[in-house]
Amino acid sequence: MRGLFAGRSRLVVAAPVALLVVLIAVALYLATPHNKGVEGDWSAKAVGGRLVADRALVIGDHTALDLRSGKTVTLGSVAGGTPFVADDRLIIASAGRIDSARLDATSRWTWRSPTGTTAAPVAAARGSTAVLVCPASGTCQLVGLNAQGRQDWQTDGVARRATPGGMTPRDGSLSLVDAIAVSGGGVVVTDPVSGRSTLKPGRSFLAIPDGPLVTELVQDGRCVVSVFATADARWTRLLDTCPSDAPVLAAEGGAVTLTWPARVERLDLATGWIQPARKAGDAAREDGTVVTRAAGLTAIESRKTLHTNPFRWGEHLTVIEIRDGTTGYLRAQIVSDQVLTVLRLDKESVVVREGGEVIRLTLDSRH
């Protein structure tokens, strides 16, 4: 009997101790930053590599890792040249030659320009590519290549340009249409599929990487904003009294932003509807460095040193918070003891580089 009571005594003492250990473990877990609102989708090895058009990592001699699907495509027969990523394709421009391969590796073609000319892609959409072909001197021509890499159309008498589409796009990006400003005002818009060109009014324009063209002008004291995914406007929006100076145009998260010194307007790229501006208090929620904004979301990076967990005391963590760009509400959080680099952010997922791996994490729609 004495042994039985001794056993019960030890059990009575052990139960509170075990409960205390559990409570301490829970408290340490809650006090330590951890992943929230994300779920792993895929991971791929990717040591090095260059981010092109916010869509793919181009590694070595034109091996592209698609940041949407995690698939890899390689143009092994191509050496040198300039890589572009647009229209779900890897496009390589080299001396008098254009190579194209879909990022899902379902098709691939090569096109060569006439001897003595150079070729550079200027727009890509719906499988077709508009290419600027220039001789050693004189004017150039636009050539349209279809989804099989065969020439469908051409135009003559096109001016030379220093950059694709007459713009300064993000590294390796192409718009859905070609655009070039003309003297006296206006923009010539060319659809790479049909080759049809139209002259549109506009004092400034923005060719969005892998997206449409935005033009703006003042008419009767009002701002006129138009968006083109082909040679015809997808939509046109009239804004109230317009400042005389041209605005700074920018695309972010499915919207185009027009910024003047004392005014900002945000329009939905798909519909043209006016979107609410970010609230003044939202900046206070950005406790860290904003690394990217896209799809109405903001990715904010911060570094934390653990002082609340004795088992991980002094450990350095990288924390990426994904917040709603308008309300500042926390959608997700990614934590690592390695450096995290955000490669892509969209409404459904975030892609990060962690060490030698690229990881796609889907965002929990319930958050």
PDB file of C-alpha atoms in Angstrom, residues 51 60 66 98 103 107-108 129 132 135 169 198 225 257 300 307 312 318-319 336 350 357-358 363:
ATOM      1  CA  LEU A  51      15.169  37.525 -62.639  1.00  0.00           C
ATOM      2  CA  GLY A  60      23.428  30.264 -67.460  1.00  0.00           C
ATOM      3  CA  ASP A  66       9.071  29.566 -64.722  1.00  0.00           C
ATOM      4  CA  ILE A  98      15.092  35.334 -82.750  1.00  0.00           C
ATOM      5  CA  LEU A 103       7.875  28.122 -70.682  1.00  0.00           C
ATOM      6  CA  SER A 107       6.751  24.622 -78.673  1.00  0.00           C
ATOM      7  CA  ARG A 108      10.003  26.133 -79.926  1.00  0.00           C
ATOM      8  CA  THR A 129       5.940  38.454 -81.820  1.00  0.00           C
ATOM      9  CA  LEU A 132      12.124  45.403 -85.266  1.00  0.00           C
ATOM     10  CA  PRO A 135      19.797  47.345 -91.737  1.00  0.00           C
ATOM     11  CA  PRO A 169      10.940  48.534 -69.670  1.00  0.00           C
ATOM     12  CA  THR A 198      -3.260  52.995 -85.460  1.00  0.00           C
ATOM     13  CA  VAL A 225      -6.687  57.774 -70.108  1.00  0.00           C
ATOM     14  CA  THR A 257      -1.257  55.015 -61.239  1.00  0.00           C
ATOM     15  CA  ILE A 300       7.504  43.892 -46.407  1.00  0.00           C
ATOM     16  CA  HIS A 307      15.463  37.131 -27.378  1.00  0.00           C
ATOM     17  CA  ARG A 312      17.145  29.995 -30.089  1.00  0.00           C
ATOM     18  CA  THR A 318      14.218  37.060 -42.011  1.00  0.00           C
ATOM     19  CA  VAL A 319      10.496  37.825 -41.948  1.00  0.00           C
ATOM     20  CA  SER A 336      13.424  31.770 -42.347  1.00  0.00           C
ATOM     21  CA  VAL A 350       4.395  34.408 -53.389  1.00  0.00           C
ATOM     22  CA  GLU A 357      16.066  26.891 -53.635  1.00  0.00           C
ATOM     23  CA  VAL A 358      13.153  28.704 -55.216  1.00  0.00           C
ATOM     24  CA  LEU A 363      -1.742  32.286 -49.980  1.00  0.00           C
TER      25      LEU A 363
END
